[in-house]
mmCIF file of C-alpha atoms in Angstrom:
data_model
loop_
_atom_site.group_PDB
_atom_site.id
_atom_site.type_symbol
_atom_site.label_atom_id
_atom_site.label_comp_id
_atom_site.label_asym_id
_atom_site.label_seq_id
_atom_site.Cartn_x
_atom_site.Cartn_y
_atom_site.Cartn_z
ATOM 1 C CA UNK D 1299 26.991 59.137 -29.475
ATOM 2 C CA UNK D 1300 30.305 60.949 -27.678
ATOM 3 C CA UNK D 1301 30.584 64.392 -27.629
ATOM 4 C CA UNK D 1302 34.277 64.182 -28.078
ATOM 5 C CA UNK D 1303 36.474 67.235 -27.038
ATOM 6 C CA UNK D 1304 39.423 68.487 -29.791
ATOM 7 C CA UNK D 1305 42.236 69.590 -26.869
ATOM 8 C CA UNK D 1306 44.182 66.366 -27.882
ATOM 9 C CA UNK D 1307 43.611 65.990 -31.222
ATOM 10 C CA UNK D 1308 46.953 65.922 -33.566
ATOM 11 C CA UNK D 1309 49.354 65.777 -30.479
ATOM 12 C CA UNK D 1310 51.516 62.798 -29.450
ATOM 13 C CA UNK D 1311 51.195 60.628 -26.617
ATOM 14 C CA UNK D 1312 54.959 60.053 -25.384
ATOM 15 C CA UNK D 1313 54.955 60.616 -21.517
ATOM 16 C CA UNK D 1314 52.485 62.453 -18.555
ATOM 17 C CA UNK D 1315 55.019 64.867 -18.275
ATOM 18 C CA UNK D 1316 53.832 66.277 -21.374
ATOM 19 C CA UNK D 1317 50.333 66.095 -20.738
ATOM 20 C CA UNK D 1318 47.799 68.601 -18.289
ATOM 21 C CA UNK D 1319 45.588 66.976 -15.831
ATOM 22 C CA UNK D 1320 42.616 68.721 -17.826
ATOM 23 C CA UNK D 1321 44.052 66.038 -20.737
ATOM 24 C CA UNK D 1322 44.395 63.273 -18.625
ATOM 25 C CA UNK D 1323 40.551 63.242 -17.242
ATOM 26 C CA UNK D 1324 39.250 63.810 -20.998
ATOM 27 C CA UNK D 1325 41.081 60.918 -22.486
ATOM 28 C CA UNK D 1326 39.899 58.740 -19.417
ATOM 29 C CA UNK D 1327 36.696 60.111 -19.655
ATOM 30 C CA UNK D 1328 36.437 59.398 -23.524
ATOM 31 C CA UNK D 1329 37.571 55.889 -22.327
ATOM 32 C CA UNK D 1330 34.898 55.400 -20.351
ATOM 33 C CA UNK D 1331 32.390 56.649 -23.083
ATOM 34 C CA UNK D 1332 33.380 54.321 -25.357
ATOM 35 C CA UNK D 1333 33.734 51.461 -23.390
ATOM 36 C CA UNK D 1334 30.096 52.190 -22.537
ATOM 37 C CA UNK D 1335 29.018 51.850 -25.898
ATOM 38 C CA UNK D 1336 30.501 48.388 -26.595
ATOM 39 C CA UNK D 1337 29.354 47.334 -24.108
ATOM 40 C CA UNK D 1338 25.543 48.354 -25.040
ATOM 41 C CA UNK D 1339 26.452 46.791 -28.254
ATOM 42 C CA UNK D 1340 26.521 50.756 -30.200
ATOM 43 C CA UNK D 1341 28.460 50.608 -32.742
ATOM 44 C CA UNK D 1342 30.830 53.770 -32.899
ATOM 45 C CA UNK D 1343 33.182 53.553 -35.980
ATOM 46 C CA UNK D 1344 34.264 57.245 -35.262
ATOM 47 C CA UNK D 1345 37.834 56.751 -37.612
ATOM 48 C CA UNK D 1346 36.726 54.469 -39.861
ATOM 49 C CA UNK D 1347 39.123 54.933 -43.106
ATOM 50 C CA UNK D 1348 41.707 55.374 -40.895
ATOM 51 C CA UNK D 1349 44.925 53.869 -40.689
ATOM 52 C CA UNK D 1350 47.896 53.146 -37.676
ATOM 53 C CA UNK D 1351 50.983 51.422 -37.770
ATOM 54 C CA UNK D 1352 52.105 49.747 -34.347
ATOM 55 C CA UNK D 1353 55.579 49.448 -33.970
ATOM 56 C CA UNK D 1354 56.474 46.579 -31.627
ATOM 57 C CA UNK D 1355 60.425 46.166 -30.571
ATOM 58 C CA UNK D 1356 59.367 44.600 -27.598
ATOM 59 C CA UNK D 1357 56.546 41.781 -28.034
ATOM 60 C CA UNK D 1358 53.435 42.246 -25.760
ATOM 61 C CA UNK D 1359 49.994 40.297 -25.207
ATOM 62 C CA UNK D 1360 47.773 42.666 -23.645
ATOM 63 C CA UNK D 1361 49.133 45.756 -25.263
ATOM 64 C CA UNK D 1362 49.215 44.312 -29.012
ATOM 65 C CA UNK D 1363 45.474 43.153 -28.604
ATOM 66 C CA UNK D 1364 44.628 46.053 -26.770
ATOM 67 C CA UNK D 1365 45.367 48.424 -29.445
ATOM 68 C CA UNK D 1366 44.386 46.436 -32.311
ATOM 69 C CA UNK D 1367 40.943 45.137 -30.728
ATOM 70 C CA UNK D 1368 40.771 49.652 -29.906
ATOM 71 C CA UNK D 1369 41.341 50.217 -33.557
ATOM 72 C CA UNK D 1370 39.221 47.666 -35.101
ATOM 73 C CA UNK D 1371 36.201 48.882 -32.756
ATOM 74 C CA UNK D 1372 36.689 52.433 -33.528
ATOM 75 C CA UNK D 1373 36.657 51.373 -37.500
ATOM 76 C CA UNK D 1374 40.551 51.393 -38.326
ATOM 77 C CA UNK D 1375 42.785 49.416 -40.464
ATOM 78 C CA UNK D 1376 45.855 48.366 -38.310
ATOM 79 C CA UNK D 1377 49.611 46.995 -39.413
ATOM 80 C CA UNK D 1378 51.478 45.438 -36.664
ATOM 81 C CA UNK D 1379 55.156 45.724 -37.283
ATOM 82 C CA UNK D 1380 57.288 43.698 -34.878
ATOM 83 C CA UNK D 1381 61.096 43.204 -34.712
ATOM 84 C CA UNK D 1382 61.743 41.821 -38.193
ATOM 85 C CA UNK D 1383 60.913 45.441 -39.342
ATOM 86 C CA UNK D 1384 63.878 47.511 -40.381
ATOM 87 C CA UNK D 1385 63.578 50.633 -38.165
ATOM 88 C CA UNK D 1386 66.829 51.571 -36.927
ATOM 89 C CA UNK D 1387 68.467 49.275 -38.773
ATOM 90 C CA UNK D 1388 68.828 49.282 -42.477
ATOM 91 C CA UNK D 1389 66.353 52.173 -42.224
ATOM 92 C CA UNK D 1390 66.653 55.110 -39.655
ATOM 93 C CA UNK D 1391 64.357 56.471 -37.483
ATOM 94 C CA UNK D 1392 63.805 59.999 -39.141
ATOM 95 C CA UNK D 1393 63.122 57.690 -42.365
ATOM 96 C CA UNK D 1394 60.976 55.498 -40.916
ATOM 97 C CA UNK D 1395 59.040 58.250 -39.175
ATOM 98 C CA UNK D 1396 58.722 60.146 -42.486
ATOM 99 C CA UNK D 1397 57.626 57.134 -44.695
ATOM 100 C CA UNK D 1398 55.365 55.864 -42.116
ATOM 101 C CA UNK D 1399 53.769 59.143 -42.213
ATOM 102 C CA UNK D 1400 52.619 59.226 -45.629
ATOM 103 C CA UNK D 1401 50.554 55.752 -45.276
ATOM 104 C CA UNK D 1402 49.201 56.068 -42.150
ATOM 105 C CA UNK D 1403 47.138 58.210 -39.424
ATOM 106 C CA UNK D 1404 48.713 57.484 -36.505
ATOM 107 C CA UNK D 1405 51.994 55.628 -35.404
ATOM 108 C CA UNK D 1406 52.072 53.622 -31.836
ATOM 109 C CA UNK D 1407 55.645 52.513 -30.512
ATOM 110 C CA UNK D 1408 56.550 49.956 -27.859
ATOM 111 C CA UNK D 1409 59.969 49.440 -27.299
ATOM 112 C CA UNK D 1410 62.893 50.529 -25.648
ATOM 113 C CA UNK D 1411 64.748 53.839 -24.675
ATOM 114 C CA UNK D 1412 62.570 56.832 -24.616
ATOM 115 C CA UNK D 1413 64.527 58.572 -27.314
ATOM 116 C CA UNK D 1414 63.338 56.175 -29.689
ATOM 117 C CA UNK D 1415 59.607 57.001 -29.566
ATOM 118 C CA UNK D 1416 61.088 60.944 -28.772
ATOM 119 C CA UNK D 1417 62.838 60.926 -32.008
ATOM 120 C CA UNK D 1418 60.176 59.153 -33.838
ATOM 121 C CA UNK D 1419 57.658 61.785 -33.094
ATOM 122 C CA UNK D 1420 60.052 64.704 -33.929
ATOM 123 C CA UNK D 1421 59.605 63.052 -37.799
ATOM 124 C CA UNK D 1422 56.732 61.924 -37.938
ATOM 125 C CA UNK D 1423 54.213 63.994 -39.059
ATOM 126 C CA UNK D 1424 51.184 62.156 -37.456
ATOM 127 C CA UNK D 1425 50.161 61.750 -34.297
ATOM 128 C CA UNK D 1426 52.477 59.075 -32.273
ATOM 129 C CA UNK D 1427 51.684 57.092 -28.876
ATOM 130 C CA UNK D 1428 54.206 55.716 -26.660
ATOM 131 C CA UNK D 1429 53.012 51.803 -26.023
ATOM 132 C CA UNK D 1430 55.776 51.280 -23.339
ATOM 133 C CA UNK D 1431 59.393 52.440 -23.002
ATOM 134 C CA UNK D 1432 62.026 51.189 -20.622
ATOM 135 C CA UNK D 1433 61.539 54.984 -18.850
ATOM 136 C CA UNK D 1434 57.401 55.478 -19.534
ATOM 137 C CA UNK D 1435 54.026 53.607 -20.019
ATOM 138 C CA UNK D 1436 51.546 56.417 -20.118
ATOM 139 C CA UNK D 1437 48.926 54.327 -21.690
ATOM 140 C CA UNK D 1438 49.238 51.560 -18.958
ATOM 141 C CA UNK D 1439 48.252 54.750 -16.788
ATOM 142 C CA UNK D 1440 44.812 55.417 -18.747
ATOM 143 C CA UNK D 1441 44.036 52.457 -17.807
ATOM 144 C CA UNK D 1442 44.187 52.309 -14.456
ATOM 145 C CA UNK D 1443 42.962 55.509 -13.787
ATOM 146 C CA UNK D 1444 39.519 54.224 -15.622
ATOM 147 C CA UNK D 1445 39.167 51.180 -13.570
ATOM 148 C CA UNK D 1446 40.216 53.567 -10.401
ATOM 149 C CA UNK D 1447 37.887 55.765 -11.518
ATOM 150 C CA UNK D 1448 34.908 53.054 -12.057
ATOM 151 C CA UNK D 1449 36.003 51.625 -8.925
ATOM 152 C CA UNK D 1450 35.836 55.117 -6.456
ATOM 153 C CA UNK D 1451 34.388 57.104 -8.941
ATOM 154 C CA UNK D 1452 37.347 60.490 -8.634
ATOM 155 C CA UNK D 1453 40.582 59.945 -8.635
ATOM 156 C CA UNK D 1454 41.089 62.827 -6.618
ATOM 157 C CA UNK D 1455 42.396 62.227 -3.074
ATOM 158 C CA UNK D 1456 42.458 58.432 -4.030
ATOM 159 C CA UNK D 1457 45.188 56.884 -1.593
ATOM 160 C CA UNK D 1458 47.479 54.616 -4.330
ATOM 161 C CA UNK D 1459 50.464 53.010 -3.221
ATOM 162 C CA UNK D 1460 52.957 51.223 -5.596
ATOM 163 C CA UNK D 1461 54.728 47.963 -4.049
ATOM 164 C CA UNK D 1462 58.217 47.066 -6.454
ATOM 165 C CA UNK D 1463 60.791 48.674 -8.199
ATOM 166 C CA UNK D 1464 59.696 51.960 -8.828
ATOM 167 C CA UNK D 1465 62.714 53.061 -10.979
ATOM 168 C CA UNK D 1466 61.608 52.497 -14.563
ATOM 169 C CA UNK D 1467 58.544 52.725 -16.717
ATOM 170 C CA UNK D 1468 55.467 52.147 -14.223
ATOM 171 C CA UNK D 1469 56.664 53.562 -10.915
ATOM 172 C CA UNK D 1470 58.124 56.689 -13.125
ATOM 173 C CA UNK D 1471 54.336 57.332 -14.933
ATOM 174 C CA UNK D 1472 52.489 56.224 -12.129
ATOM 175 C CA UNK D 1473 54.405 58.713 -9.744
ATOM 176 C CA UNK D 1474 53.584 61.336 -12.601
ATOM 177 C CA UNK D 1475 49.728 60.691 -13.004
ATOM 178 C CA UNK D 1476 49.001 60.640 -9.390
ATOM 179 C CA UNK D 1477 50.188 63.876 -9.062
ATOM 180 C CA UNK D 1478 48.768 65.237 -12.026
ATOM 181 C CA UNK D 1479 45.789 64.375 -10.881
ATOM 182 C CA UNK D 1480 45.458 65.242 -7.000
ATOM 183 C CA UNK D 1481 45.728 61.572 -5.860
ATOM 184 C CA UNK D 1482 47.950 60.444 -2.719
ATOM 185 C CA UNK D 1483 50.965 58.053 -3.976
ATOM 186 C CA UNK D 1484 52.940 56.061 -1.780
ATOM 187 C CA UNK D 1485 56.164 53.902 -3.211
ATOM 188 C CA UNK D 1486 57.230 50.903 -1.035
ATOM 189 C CA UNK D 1487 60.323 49.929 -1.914
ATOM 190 C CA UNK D 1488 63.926 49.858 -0.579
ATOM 191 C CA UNK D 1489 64.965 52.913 -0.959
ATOM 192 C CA UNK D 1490 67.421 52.007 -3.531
ATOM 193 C CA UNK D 1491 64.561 51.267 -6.130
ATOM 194 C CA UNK D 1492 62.961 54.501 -5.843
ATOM 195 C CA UNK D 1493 62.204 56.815 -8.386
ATOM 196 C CA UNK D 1494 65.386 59.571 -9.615
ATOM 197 C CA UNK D 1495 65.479 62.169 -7.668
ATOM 198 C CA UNK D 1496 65.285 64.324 -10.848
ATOM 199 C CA UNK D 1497 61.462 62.992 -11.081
ATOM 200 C CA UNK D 1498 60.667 62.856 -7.556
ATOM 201 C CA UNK D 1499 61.841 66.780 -7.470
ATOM 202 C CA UNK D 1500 59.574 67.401 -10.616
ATOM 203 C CA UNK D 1501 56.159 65.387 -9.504
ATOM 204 C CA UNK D 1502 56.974 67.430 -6.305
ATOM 205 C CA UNK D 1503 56.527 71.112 -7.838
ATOM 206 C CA UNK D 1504 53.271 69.140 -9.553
ATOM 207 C CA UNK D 1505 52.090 68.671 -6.157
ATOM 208 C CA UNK D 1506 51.995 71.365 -5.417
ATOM 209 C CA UNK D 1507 49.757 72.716 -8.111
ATOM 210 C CA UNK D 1508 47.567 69.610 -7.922
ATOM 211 C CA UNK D 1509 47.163 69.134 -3.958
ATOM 212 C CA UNK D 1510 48.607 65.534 -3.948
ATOM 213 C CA UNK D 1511 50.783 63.943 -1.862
ATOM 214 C CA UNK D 1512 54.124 62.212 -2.347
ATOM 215 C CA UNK D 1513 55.365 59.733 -0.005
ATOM 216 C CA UNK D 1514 58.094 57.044 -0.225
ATOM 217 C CA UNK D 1515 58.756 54.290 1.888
ATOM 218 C CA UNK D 1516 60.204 51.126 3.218
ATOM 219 C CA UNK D 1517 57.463 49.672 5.445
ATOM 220 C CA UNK D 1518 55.011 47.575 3.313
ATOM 221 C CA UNK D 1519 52.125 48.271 6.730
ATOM 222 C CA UNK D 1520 52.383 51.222 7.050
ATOM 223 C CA UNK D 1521 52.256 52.120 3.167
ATOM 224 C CA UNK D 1522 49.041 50.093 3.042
ATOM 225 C CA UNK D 1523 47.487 52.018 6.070
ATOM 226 C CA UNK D 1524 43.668 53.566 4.612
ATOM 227 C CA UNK D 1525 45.064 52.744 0.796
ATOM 228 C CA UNK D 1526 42.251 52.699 -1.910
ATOM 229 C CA UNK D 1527 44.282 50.757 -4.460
ATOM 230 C CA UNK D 1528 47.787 48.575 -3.570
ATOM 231 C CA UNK D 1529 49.249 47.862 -6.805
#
């Protein structure tokens, strides 16, 4: 069975920003260790008796499934709550947050503005995951730093280079994890779809903690030049 560490137990999962590179590799490392044991057929029902609510405001395939096949493998009971529930309508957030709290372990939110999830965590008295907002997908991010990692086996010094709109929630958490994590990320993009300043100025001062490297540009050959993964 997984020795699993403590140094993210409790905490929320809202953006990278939040998060240490030391974090990061444990929870994709803990990924990998369980996805290991399905696949060897081990059973590994580490929260069963547990209970999460997933909050969906925006309606997803791979991310509903992915969390609820997640949760019934670990041994969890899971309520999926889409937009017929009441939150932020006839029932605040702080309200929501609070009641939620009392029935369940955990909380998961996919939706839209990042103060929603933000605010939902600063009531909620359980642990609560960001599942996508219009500004951050950090759990989209775990998940391509496993199969990077599978793949190259470090992410370290990997060469990853982003092709699209890098303005919103992929390019901004991508941009993040890469240089949490040493890697070399390249956006392609006119320049008018990359990321805000603001961010780019942050990830930068990451860098240079980290080692990685930070490029952005407009030539799609160029970007691609000795890339490990084009995206």
């Amino acid at each position: 069975m997984l020795n699993l560490k403590k140094t993210m137990q409790g905490k929320d999962f809202l953006k990278l920003l939040d998060v240490s590179p030391e974090e990061i590799a444990e929870l994709v490392d803990t990924a990998a260790g369980f996805k290991a044991l399905k696949k060897a057929g081990i059973p590994h029902k580490y929260f069963e008796g547990k209970n999460i609510a997933l909050i969906f405001e925006k309606t997803s395939t791979r991310t509903r499934c992915s969390f609820e096949v997640a949760g019934h493998d670990l041994g969890m009971h899971v309520t999926y709550l889409d937009a017929g529930s009441q939150l932020g309508k006839k029932e605040s957030i702080p309200d929501t947050a609070r009641v939620l709290s009392t029935m369940f372990d955990g909380i998961e939110y996919r939706g839209y503005g990042q103060d929603m999830v933000e605010e939902l965590a600063k009531y909620a008295s359980v642990p609560v995951w960001n599942g996508l907002t219009d500004e951050a997908h950090p759990t989209q991010i775990l998940a391509d730093f496993l199969t990077v990692k599978e793949r190259f086996g470090t992410l370290k010094g990997i060469k990853y280079v982003y092709y699209g709109d890098a303005r919103y929630n992929m390019g901004n958490s991508l941009m993040v994890g890469c240089a949490k994590m040493g890697m070399h990320f390249v956006v392609c993009s006119p320049k008018e779809y990359f990321p805000d300043q603001w961010l780019i100025d942050k990830c930068q001062e990451i860098a240079k903690e980290t080692g990685a490297i930070l490029e952005f540009t407009e030539d799609p050959e160029a970007a691609a030049k000795g890339a490990h993964v084009l995206y």
